[in-house]
């Protein structure tokens, strides 16, 4: 169970990071963009660490309050959930 969770989180965070980079590239080259909704959903479903890292690595969406407030909030929620899940799993499987 724990291994599946870690693989999922690694994958969704890589995807969220790449989505930020791709959207930044598309913005600079006036191409069809990834919707803000899609970027936020990827962060919400577990990719908050990747999305936040991508925001600052690519300097993308860092001026939009929707992103600078929501994504760190998702990250706090995910951190608490991961802590609770890992604590619960380690206690139930000695």
PDB file of N, CA, C and O in Angstrom, residues 11-79:
ATOM      1  N   UNK A  11       4.793  10.211  -9.346  1.00  0.00           N
ATOM      2  CA  UNK A  11       4.313  10.401 -10.714  1.00  0.00           C
ATOM      3  C   UNK A  11       3.499  11.665 -10.888  1.00  0.00           C
ATOM      4  O   UNK A  11       3.744  12.453 -11.816  1.00  0.00           O
ATOM      5  N   UNK A  12       2.548  11.916 -10.009  1.00  0.00           N
ATOM      6  CA  UNK A  12       1.683  13.094 -10.155  1.00  0.00           C
ATOM      7  C   UNK A  12       2.470  14.379  -9.924  1.00  0.00           C
ATOM      8  O   UNK A  12       2.194  15.407 -10.548  1.00  0.00           O
ATOM      9  N   UNK A  13       3.489  14.334  -9.079  1.00  0.00           N
ATOM     10  CA  UNK A  13       4.306  15.529  -8.878  1.00  0.00           C
ATOM     11  C   UNK A  13       5.201  15.817 -10.069  1.00  0.00           C
ATOM     12  O   UNK A  13       5.396  16.975 -10.444  1.00  0.00           O
ATOM     13  N   UNK A  14       5.724  14.789 -10.703  1.00  0.00           N
ATOM     14  CA  UNK A  14       6.507  14.983 -11.933  1.00  0.00           C
ATOM     15  C   UNK A  14       5.605  15.558 -13.023  1.00  0.00           C
ATOM     16  O   UNK A  14       5.980  16.507 -13.725  1.00  0.00           O
ATOM     17  N   UNK A  15       4.407  14.996 -13.154  1.00  0.00           N
ATOM     18  CA  UNK A  15       3.459  15.489 -14.154  1.00  0.00           C
ATOM     19  C   UNK A  15       3.097  16.951 -13.888  1.00  0.00           C
ATOM     20  O   UNK A  15       3.088  17.778 -14.816  1.00  0.00           O
ATOM     21  N   UNK A  16       2.804  17.302 -12.639  1.00  0.00           N
ATOM     22  CA  UNK A  16       2.447  18.684 -12.297  1.00  0.00           C
ATOM     23  C   UNK A  16       3.591  19.640 -12.592  1.00  0.00           C
ATOM     24  O   UNK A  16       3.377  20.737 -13.112  1.00  0.00           O
ATOM     25  N   UNK A  17       4.798  19.232 -12.265  1.00  0.00           N
ATOM     26  CA  UNK A  17       5.981  20.048 -12.550  1.00  0.00           C
ATOM     27  C   UNK A  17       6.118  20.281 -14.061  1.00  0.00           C
ATOM     28  O   UNK A  17       6.301  21.413 -14.514  1.00  0.00           O
ATOM     29  N   UNK A  18       6.008  19.193 -14.826  1.00  0.00           N
ATOM     30  CA  UNK A  18       6.128  19.300 -16.277  1.00  0.00           C
ATOM     31  C   UNK A  18       5.004  20.137 -16.887  1.00  0.00           C
ATOM     32  O   UNK A  18       5.238  20.895 -17.837  1.00  0.00           O
ATOM     33  N   UNK A  19       3.804  20.017 -16.331  1.00  0.00           N
ATOM     34  CA  UNK A  19       2.688  20.822 -16.837  1.00  0.00           C
ATOM     35  C   UNK A  19       2.975  22.313 -16.688  1.00  0.00           C
ATOM     36  O   UNK A  19       2.665  23.102 -17.588  1.00  0.00           O
ATOM     37  N   UNK A  20       3.566  22.709 -15.581  1.00  0.00           N
ATOM     38  CA  UNK A  20       3.929  24.117 -15.389  1.00  0.00           C
ATOM     39  C   UNK A  20       4.959  24.557 -16.431  1.00  0.00           C
ATOM     40  O   UNK A  20       4.848  25.636 -17.007  1.00  0.00           O
ATOM     41  N   UNK A  21       5.952  23.714 -16.655  1.00  0.00           N
ATOM     42  CA  UNK A  21       6.980  24.046 -17.636  1.00  0.00           C
ATOM     43  C   UNK A  21       6.429  24.115 -19.055  1.00  0.00           C
ATOM     44  O   UNK A  21       6.755  25.030 -19.819  1.00  0.00           O
ATOM     45  N   UNK A  22       5.589  23.167 -19.408  1.00  0.00           N
ATOM     46  CA  UNK A  22       4.994  23.145 -20.742  1.00  0.00           C
ATOM     47  C   UNK A  22       4.093  24.357 -20.941  1.00  0.00           C
ATOM     48  O   UNK A  22       4.123  25.006 -21.992  1.00  0.00           O
ATOM     49  N   UNK A  23       3.279  24.694 -19.920  1.00  0.00           N
ATOM     50  CA  UNK A  23       2.399  25.849 -20.058  1.00  0.00           C
ATOM     51  C   UNK A  23       3.199  27.141 -20.180  1.00  0.00           C
ATOM     52  O   UNK A  23       2.830  28.035 -20.934  1.00  0.00           O
ATOM     53  N   UNK A  24       4.285  27.252 -19.453  1.00  0.00           N
ATOM     54  CA  UNK A  24       5.148  28.441 -19.568  1.00  0.00           C
ATOM     55  C   UNK A  24       5.718  28.540 -20.979  1.00  0.00           C
ATOM     56  O   UNK A  24       5.714  29.603 -21.596  1.00  0.00           O
ATOM     57  N   UNK A  25       6.197  27.405 -21.502  1.00  0.00           N
ATOM     58  CA  UNK A  25       6.724  27.380 -22.866  1.00  0.00           C
ATOM     59  C   UNK A  25       5.652  27.815 -23.865  1.00  0.00           C
ATOM     60  O   UNK A  25       5.914  28.630 -24.759  1.00  0.00           O
ATOM     61  N   UNK A  26       4.444  27.279 -23.702  1.00  0.00           N
ATOM     62  CA  UNK A  26       3.351  27.614 -24.606  1.00  0.00           C
ATOM     63  C   UNK A  26       2.971  29.085 -24.483  1.00  0.00           C
ATOM     64  O   UNK A  26       2.648  29.732 -25.482  1.00  0.00           O
ATOM     65  N   UNK A  27       3.011  29.623 -23.288  1.00  0.00           N
ATOM     66  CA  UNK A  27       2.685  31.042 -23.087  1.00  0.00           C
ATOM     67  C   UNK A  27       3.693  31.931 -23.809  1.00  0.00           C
ATOM     68  O   UNK A  27       3.315  32.908 -24.458  1.00  0.00           O
ATOM     69  N   UNK A  28       4.957  31.581 -23.705  1.00  0.00           N
ATOM     70  CA  UNK A  28       6.001  32.379 -24.353  1.00  0.00           C
ATOM     71  C   UNK A  28       5.947  32.282 -25.873  1.00  0.00           C
ATOM     72  O   UNK A  28       6.342  33.204 -26.568  1.00  0.00           O
ATOM     73  N   UNK A  29       5.460  31.157 -26.379  1.00  0.00           N
ATOM     74  CA  UNK A  29       5.429  30.928 -27.823  1.00  0.00           C
ATOM     75  C   UNK A  29       4.038  31.077 -28.436  1.00  0.00           C
ATOM     76  O   UNK A  29       3.809  30.650 -29.558  1.00  0.00           O
ATOM     77  N   UNK A  30       3.125  31.680 -27.666  1.00  0.00           N
ATOM     78  CA  UNK A  30       1.769  31.963 -28.126  1.00  0.00           C
ATOM     79  C   UNK A  30       1.077  30.741 -28.727  1.00  0.00           C
ATOM     80  O   UNK A  30       0.502  30.789 -29.804  1.00  0.00           O
ATOM     81  N   UNK A  31       1.160  29.640 -28.006  1.00  0.00           N
ATOM     82  CA  UNK A  31       0.513  28.396 -28.436  1.00  0.00           C
ATOM     83  C   UNK A  31      -0.675  28.105 -27.521  1.00  0.00           C
ATOM     84  O   UNK A  31      -0.855  28.754 -26.510  1.00  0.00           O
ATOM     85  N   UNK A  32      -1.459  27.098 -27.910  1.00  0.00           N
ATOM     86  CA  UNK A  32      -2.614  26.696 -27.120  1.00  0.00           C
ATOM     87  C   UNK A  32      -2.155  26.279 -25.736  1.00  0.00           C
ATOM     88  O   UNK A  32      -1.250  25.467 -25.601  1.00  0.00           O
ATOM     89  N   UNK A  33      -2.774  26.852 -24.693  1.00  0.00           N
ATOM     90  CA  UNK A  33      -2.316  26.699 -23.319  1.00  0.00           C
ATOM     91  C   UNK A  33      -3.014  25.584 -22.565  1.00  0.00           C
ATOM     92  O   UNK A  33      -4.107  25.159 -22.913  1.00  0.00           O
ATOM     93  N   UNK A  34      -2.383  25.149 -21.491  1.00  0.00           N
ATOM     94  CA  UNK A  34      -3.002  24.243 -20.527  1.00  0.00           C
ATOM     95  C   UNK A  34      -3.890  25.116 -19.642  1.00  0.00           C
ATOM     96  O   UNK A  34      -3.448  26.162 -19.162  1.00  0.00           O
ATOM     97  N   UNK A  35      -5.118  24.705 -19.416  1.00  0.00           N
ATOM     98  CA  UNK A  35      -6.039  25.538 -18.634  1.00  0.00           C
ATOM     99  C   UNK A  35      -5.579  25.647 -17.179  1.00  0.00           C
ATOM    100  O   UNK A  35      -4.949  24.728 -16.636  1.00  0.00           O
ATOM    101  N   UNK A  36      -5.921  26.790 -16.569  1.00  0.00           N
ATOM    102  CA  UNK A  36      -5.616  26.963 -15.145  1.00  0.00           C
ATOM    103  C   UNK A  36      -6.316  25.887 -14.326  1.00  0.00           C
ATOM    104  O   UNK A  36      -5.762  25.400 -13.340  1.00  0.00           O
ATOM    105  N   UNK A  37      -7.506  25.520 -14.742  1.00  0.00           N
ATOM    106  CA  UNK A  37      -8.256  24.477 -14.045  1.00  0.00           C
ATOM    107  C   UNK A  37      -7.469  23.170 -14.033  1.00  0.00           C
ATOM    108  O   UNK A  37      -7.359  22.509 -12.997  1.00  0.00           O
ATOM    109  N   UNK A  38      -6.887  22.791 -15.166  1.00  0.00           N
ATOM    110  CA  UNK A  38      -6.099  21.554 -15.241  1.00  0.00           C
ATOM    111  C   UNK A  38      -4.862  21.632 -14.363  1.00  0.00           C
ATOM    112  O   UNK A  38      -4.500  20.654 -13.695  1.00  0.00           O
ATOM    113  N   UNK A  39      -4.204  22.781 -14.352  1.00  0.00           N
ATOM    114  CA  UNK A  39      -3.019  22.953 -13.504  1.00  0.00           C
ATOM    115  C   UNK A  39      -3.393  22.816 -12.023  1.00  0.00           C
ATOM    116  O   UNK A  39      -2.690  22.142 -11.260  1.00  0.00           O
ATOM    117  N   UNK A  40      -4.499  23.423 -11.643  1.00  0.00           N
ATOM    118  CA  UNK A  40      -4.934  23.348 -10.241  1.00  0.00           C
ATOM    119  C   UNK A  40      -5.416  21.947  -9.875  1.00  0.00           C
ATOM    120  O   UNK A  40      -5.161  21.478  -8.762  1.00  0.00           O
ATOM    121  N   UNK A  41      -6.095  21.270 -10.790  1.00  0.00           N
ATOM    122  CA  UNK A  41      -6.544  19.904 -10.507  1.00  0.00           C
ATOM    123  C   UNK A  41      -5.351  18.984 -10.294  1.00  0.00           C
ATOM    124  O   UNK A  41      -5.345  18.163  -9.378  1.00  0.00           O
ATOM    125  N   UNK A  42      -4.327  19.121 -11.124  1.00  0.00           N
ATOM    126  CA  UNK A  42      -3.148  18.263 -10.950  1.00  0.00           C
ATOM    127  C   UNK A  42      -2.491  18.505  -9.591  1.00  0.00           C
ATOM    128  O   UNK A  42      -2.003  17.575  -8.957  1.00  0.00           O
ATOM    129  N   UNK A  43      -2.502  19.744  -9.145  1.00  0.00           N
ATOM    130  CA  UNK A  43      -1.961  20.056  -7.819  1.00  0.00           C
ATOM    131  C   UNK A  43      -2.856  19.486  -6.727  1.00  0.00           C
ATOM    132  O   UNK A  43      -2.373  18.917  -5.743  1.00  0.00           O
ATOM    133  N   UNK A  44      -4.164  19.595  -6.914  1.00  0.00           N
ATOM    134  CA  UNK A  44      -5.123  19.129  -5.915  1.00  0.00           C
ATOM    135  C   UNK A  44      -5.070  17.616  -5.715  1.00  0.00           C
ATOM    136  O   UNK A  44      -5.189  17.130  -4.598  1.00  0.00           O
ATOM    137  N   UNK A  45      -4.883  16.861  -6.787  1.00  0.00           N
ATOM    138  CA  UNK A  45      -4.917  15.398  -6.670  1.00  0.00           C
ATOM    139  C   UNK A  45      -3.586  14.801  -6.227  1.00  0.00           C
ATOM    140  O   UNK A  45      -3.368  13.605  -6.332  1.00  0.00           O
ATOM    141  N   UNK A  46      -2.707  15.640  -5.712  1.00  0.00           N
ATOM    142  CA  UNK A  46      -1.472  15.127  -5.127  1.00  0.00           C
ATOM    143  C   UNK A  46      -0.206  15.749  -5.665  1.00  0.00           C
ATOM    144  O   UNK A  46       0.877  15.492  -5.146  1.00  0.00           O
ATOM    145  N   UNK A  47      -0.312  16.584  -6.685  1.00  0.00           N
ATOM    146  CA  UNK A  47       0.878  17.148  -7.308  1.00  0.00           C
ATOM    147  C   UNK A  47       1.259  18.529  -6.834  1.00  0.00           C
ATOM    148  O   UNK A  47       1.899  19.288  -7.553  1.00  0.00           O
ATOM    149  N   UNK A  48       0.900  18.869  -5.614  1.00  0.00           N
ATOM    150  CA  UNK A  48       1.151  20.228  -5.117  1.00  0.00           C
ATOM    151  C   UNK A  48       2.643  20.549  -5.004  1.00  0.00           C
ATOM    152  O   UNK A  48       3.060  21.665  -5.304  1.00  0.00           O
ATOM    153  N   UNK A  49       3.450  19.587  -4.610  1.00  0.00           N
ATOM    154  CA  UNK A  49       4.892  19.830  -4.481  1.00  0.00           C
ATOM    155  C   UNK A  49       5.514  20.111  -5.850  1.00  0.00           C
ATOM    156  O   UNK A  49       6.292  21.039  -6.016  1.00  0.00           O
ATOM    157  N   UNK A  50       5.137  19.299  -6.839  1.00  0.00           N
ATOM    158  CA  UNK A  50       5.638  19.500  -8.198  1.00  0.00           C
ATOM    159  C   UNK A  50       5.150  20.798  -8.807  1.00  0.00           C
ATOM    160  O   UNK A  50       5.902  21.504  -9.476  1.00  0.00           O
ATOM    161  N   UNK A  51       3.870  21.122  -8.563  1.00  0.00           N
ATOM    162  CA  UNK A  51       3.306  22.360  -9.104  1.00  0.00           C
ATOM    163  C   UNK A  51       3.997  23.581  -8.501  1.00  0.00           C
ATOM    164  O   UNK A  51       4.360  24.518  -9.223  1.00  0.00           O
ATOM    165  N   UNK A  52       4.192  23.572  -7.192  1.00  0.00           N
ATOM    166  CA  UNK A  52       4.840  24.713  -6.546  1.00  0.00           C
ATOM    167  C   UNK A  52       6.287  24.847  -7.001  1.00  0.00           C
ATOM    168  O   UNK A  52       6.754  25.953  -7.294  1.00  0.00           O
ATOM    169  N   UNK A  53       6.976  23.736  -7.098  1.00  0.00           N
ATOM    170  CA  UNK A  53       8.356  23.777  -7.590  1.00  0.00           C
ATOM    171  C   UNK A  53       8.384  24.303  -9.020  1.00  0.00           C
ATOM    172  O   UNK A  53       9.205  25.166  -9.353  1.00  0.00           O
ATOM    173  N   UNK A  54       7.482  23.816  -9.859  1.00  0.00           N
ATOM    174  CA  UNK A  54       7.400  24.276 -11.242  1.00  0.00           C
ATOM    175  C   UNK A  54       7.082  25.756 -11.351  1.00  0.00           C
ATOM    176  O   UNK A  54       7.612  26.453 -12.221  1.00  0.00           O
ATOM    177  N   UNK A  55       6.223  26.243 -10.466  1.00  0.00           N
ATOM    178  CA  UNK A  55       5.894  27.671 -10.482  1.00  0.00           C
ATOM    179  C   UNK A  55       7.149  28.524 -10.333  1.00  0.00           C
ATOM    180  O   UNK A  55       7.298  29.527 -11.030  1.00  0.00           O
ATOM    181  N   UNK A  56       8.017  28.125  -9.429  1.00  0.00           N
ATOM    182  CA  UNK A  56       9.188  28.949  -9.160  1.00  0.00           C
ATOM    183  C   UNK A  56      10.369  28.630 -10.071  1.00  0.00           C
ATOM    184  O   UNK A  56      11.117  29.536 -10.433  1.00  0.00           O
ATOM    185  N   UNK A  57      10.532  27.399 -10.477  1.00  0.00           N
ATOM    186  CA  UNK A  57      11.605  27.065 -11.420  1.00  0.00           C
ATOM    187  C   UNK A  57      11.362  27.747 -12.766  1.00  0.00           C
ATOM    188  O   UNK A  57      12.271  28.328 -13.359  1.00  0.00           O
ATOM    189  N   UNK A  58      10.114  27.689 -13.230  1.00  0.00           N
ATOM    190  CA  UNK A  58       9.772  28.261 -14.533  1.00  0.00           C
ATOM    191  C   UNK A  58       9.262  29.702 -14.437  1.00  0.00           C
ATOM    192  O   UNK A  58       8.962  30.309 -15.460  1.00  0.00           O
ATOM    193  N   UNK A  59       9.153  30.220 -13.218  1.00  0.00           N
ATOM    194  CA  UNK A  59       8.611  31.569 -12.986  1.00  0.00           C
ATOM    195  C   UNK A  59       7.274  31.724 -13.691  1.00  0.00           C
ATOM    196  O   UNK A  59       7.066  32.624 -14.504  1.00  0.00           O
ATOM    197  N   UNK A  60       6.376  30.821 -13.350  1.00  0.00           N
ATOM    198  CA  UNK A  60       5.085  30.751 -14.020  1.00  0.00           C
ATOM    199  C   UNK A  60       3.958  30.777 -12.997  1.00  0.00           C
ATOM    200  O   UNK A  60       3.978  30.015 -12.034  1.00  0.00           O
ATOM    201  N   UNK A  61       3.003  31.661 -13.184  1.00  0.00           N
ATOM    202  CA  UNK A  61       1.822  31.816 -12.316  1.00  0.00           C
ATOM    203  C   UNK A  61       2.182  32.340 -10.932  1.00  0.00           C
ATOM    204  O   UNK A  61       1.370  32.262 -10.015  1.00  0.00           O
ATOM    205  N   UNK A  62       3.358  32.899 -10.776  1.00  0.00           N
ATOM    206  CA  UNK A  62       3.780  33.379  -9.458  1.00  0.00           C
ATOM    207  C   UNK A  62       3.151  34.719  -9.087  1.00  0.00           C
ATOM    208  O   UNK A  62       3.252  35.140  -7.934  1.00  0.00           O
ATOM    209  N   UNK A  63       2.505  35.379 -10.027  1.00  0.00           N
ATOM    210  CA  UNK A  63       1.842  36.652  -9.750  1.00  0.00           C
ATOM    211  C   UNK A  63       0.335  36.483  -9.567  1.00  0.00           C
ATOM    212  O   UNK A  63      -0.363  37.451  -9.297  1.00  0.00           O
ATOM    213  N   UNK A  64      -0.156  35.262  -9.744  1.00  0.00           N
ATOM    214  CA  UNK A  64      -1.592  35.004  -9.647  1.00  0.00           C
ATOM    215  C   UNK A  64      -1.931  34.480  -8.260  1.00  0.00           C
ATOM    216  O   UNK A  64      -1.478  33.407  -7.864  1.00  0.00           O
ATOM    217  N   UNK A  65      -2.752  35.239  -7.529  1.00  0.00           N
ATOM    218  CA  UNK A  65      -3.121  34.837  -6.172  1.00  0.00           C
ATOM    219  C   UNK A  65      -3.807  33.477  -6.147  1.00  0.00           C
ATOM    220  O   UNK A  65      -3.631  32.717  -5.207  1.00  0.00           O
ATOM    221  N   UNK A  66      -4.556  33.177  -7.197  1.00  0.00           N
ATOM    222  CA  UNK A  66      -5.227  31.878  -7.273  1.00  0.00           C
ATOM    223  C   UNK A  66      -4.218  30.746  -7.104  1.00  0.00           C
ATOM    224  O   UNK A  66      -4.502  29.724  -6.501  1.00  0.00           O
ATOM    225  N   UNK A  67      -3.026  30.924  -7.619  1.00  0.00           N
ATOM    226  CA  UNK A  67      -1.986  29.898  -7.544  1.00  0.00           C
ATOM    227  C   UNK A  67      -1.111  30.059  -6.312  1.00  0.00           C
ATOM    228  O   UNK A  67      -0.753  29.065  -5.680  1.00  0.00           O
ATOM    229  N   UNK A  68      -0.757  31.291  -5.964  1.00  0.00           N
ATOM    230  CA  UNK A  68       0.168  31.495  -4.844  1.00  0.00           C
ATOM    231  C   UNK A  68      -0.481  31.205  -3.491  1.00  0.00           C
ATOM    232  O   UNK A  68       0.226  31.006  -2.508  1.00  0.00           O
ATOM    233  N   UNK A  69      -1.804  31.178  -3.447  1.00  0.00           N
ATOM    234  CA  UNK A  69      -2.502  30.819  -2.208  1.00  0.00           C
ATOM    235  C   UNK A  69      -2.947  29.358  -2.242  1.00  0.00           C
ATOM    236  O   UNK A  69      -2.728  28.604  -1.299  1.00  0.00           O
ATOM    237  N   UNK A  70      -3.562  28.956  -3.347  1.00  0.00           N
ATOM    238  CA  UNK A  70      -4.176  27.627  -3.432  1.00  0.00           C
ATOM    239  C   UNK A  70      -3.149  26.502  -3.416  1.00  0.00           C
ATOM    240  O   UNK A  70      -3.318  25.526  -2.679  1.00  0.00           O
ATOM    241  N   UNK A  71      -2.110  26.609  -4.199  1.00  0.00           N
ATOM    242  CA  UNK A  71      -1.149  25.503  -4.290  1.00  0.00           C
ATOM    243  C   UNK A  71      -0.403  25.288  -2.968  1.00  0.00           C
ATOM    244  O   UNK A  71      -0.298  24.149  -2.514  1.00  0.00           O
ATOM    245  N   UNK A  72       0.083  26.332  -2.288  1.00  0.00           N
ATOM    246  CA  UNK A  72       0.675  26.077  -0.962  1.00  0.00           C
ATOM    247  C   UNK A  72      -0.335  25.493   0.035  1.00  0.00           C
ATOM    248  O   UNK A  72       0.030  24.658   0.866  1.00  0.00           O
ATOM    249  N   UNK A  73      -1.601  25.919  -0.062  1.00  0.00           N
ATOM    250  CA  UNK A  73      -2.631  25.341   0.796  1.00  0.00           C
ATOM    251  C   UNK A  73      -2.792  23.849   0.515  1.00  0.00           C
ATOM    252  O   UNK A  73      -2.850  23.035   1.443  1.00  0.00           O
ATOM    253  N   UNK A  74      -2.837  23.479  -0.759  1.00  0.00           N
ATOM    254  CA  UNK A  74      -2.892  22.055  -1.124  1.00  0.00           C
ATOM    255  C   UNK A  74      -1.679  21.319  -0.559  1.00  0.00           C
ATOM    256  O   UNK A  74      -1.790  20.198  -0.084  1.00  0.00           O
ATOM    257  N   UNK A  75      -0.520  21.958  -0.625  1.00  0.00           N
ATOM    258  CA  UNK A  75       0.704  21.327  -0.144  1.00  0.00           C
ATOM    259  C   UNK A  75       0.629  21.068   1.366  1.00  0.00           C
ATOM    260  O   UNK A  75       1.033  19.997   1.833  1.00  0.00           O
ATOM    261  N   UNK A  76       0.090  21.998   2.115  1.00  0.00           N
ATOM    262  CA  UNK A  76      -0.073  21.807   3.562  1.00  0.00           C
ATOM    263  C   UNK A  76      -1.029  20.645   3.822  1.00  0.00           C
ATOM    264  O   UNK A  76      -0.744  19.774   4.653  1.00  0.00           O
ATOM    265  N   UNK A  77      -2.139  20.633   3.116  1.00  0.00           N
ATOM    266  CA  UNK A  77      -3.119  19.549   3.276  1.00  0.00           C
ATOM    267  C   UNK A  77      -2.483  18.209   2.928  1.00  0.00           C
ATOM    268  O   UNK A  77      -2.642  17.223   3.658  1.00  0.00           O
ATOM    269  N   UNK A  78      -1.731  18.148   1.829  1.00  0.00           N
ATOM    270  CA  UNK A  78      -1.092  16.892   1.419  1.00  0.00           C
ATOM    271  C   UNK A  78      -0.053  16.441   2.433  1.00  0.00           C
ATOM    272  O   UNK A  78       0.061  15.247   2.714  1.00  0.00           O
ATOM    273  N   UNK A  79       0.684  17.377   2.994  1.00  0.00           N
ATOM    274  CA  UNK A  79       1.691  17.032   4.002  1.00  0.00           C
ATOM    275  C   UNK A  79       1.029  16.409   5.232  1.00  0.00           C
ATOM    276  O   UNK A  79       1.491  15.378   5.735  1.00  0.00           O
TER     277      UNK A  79
END
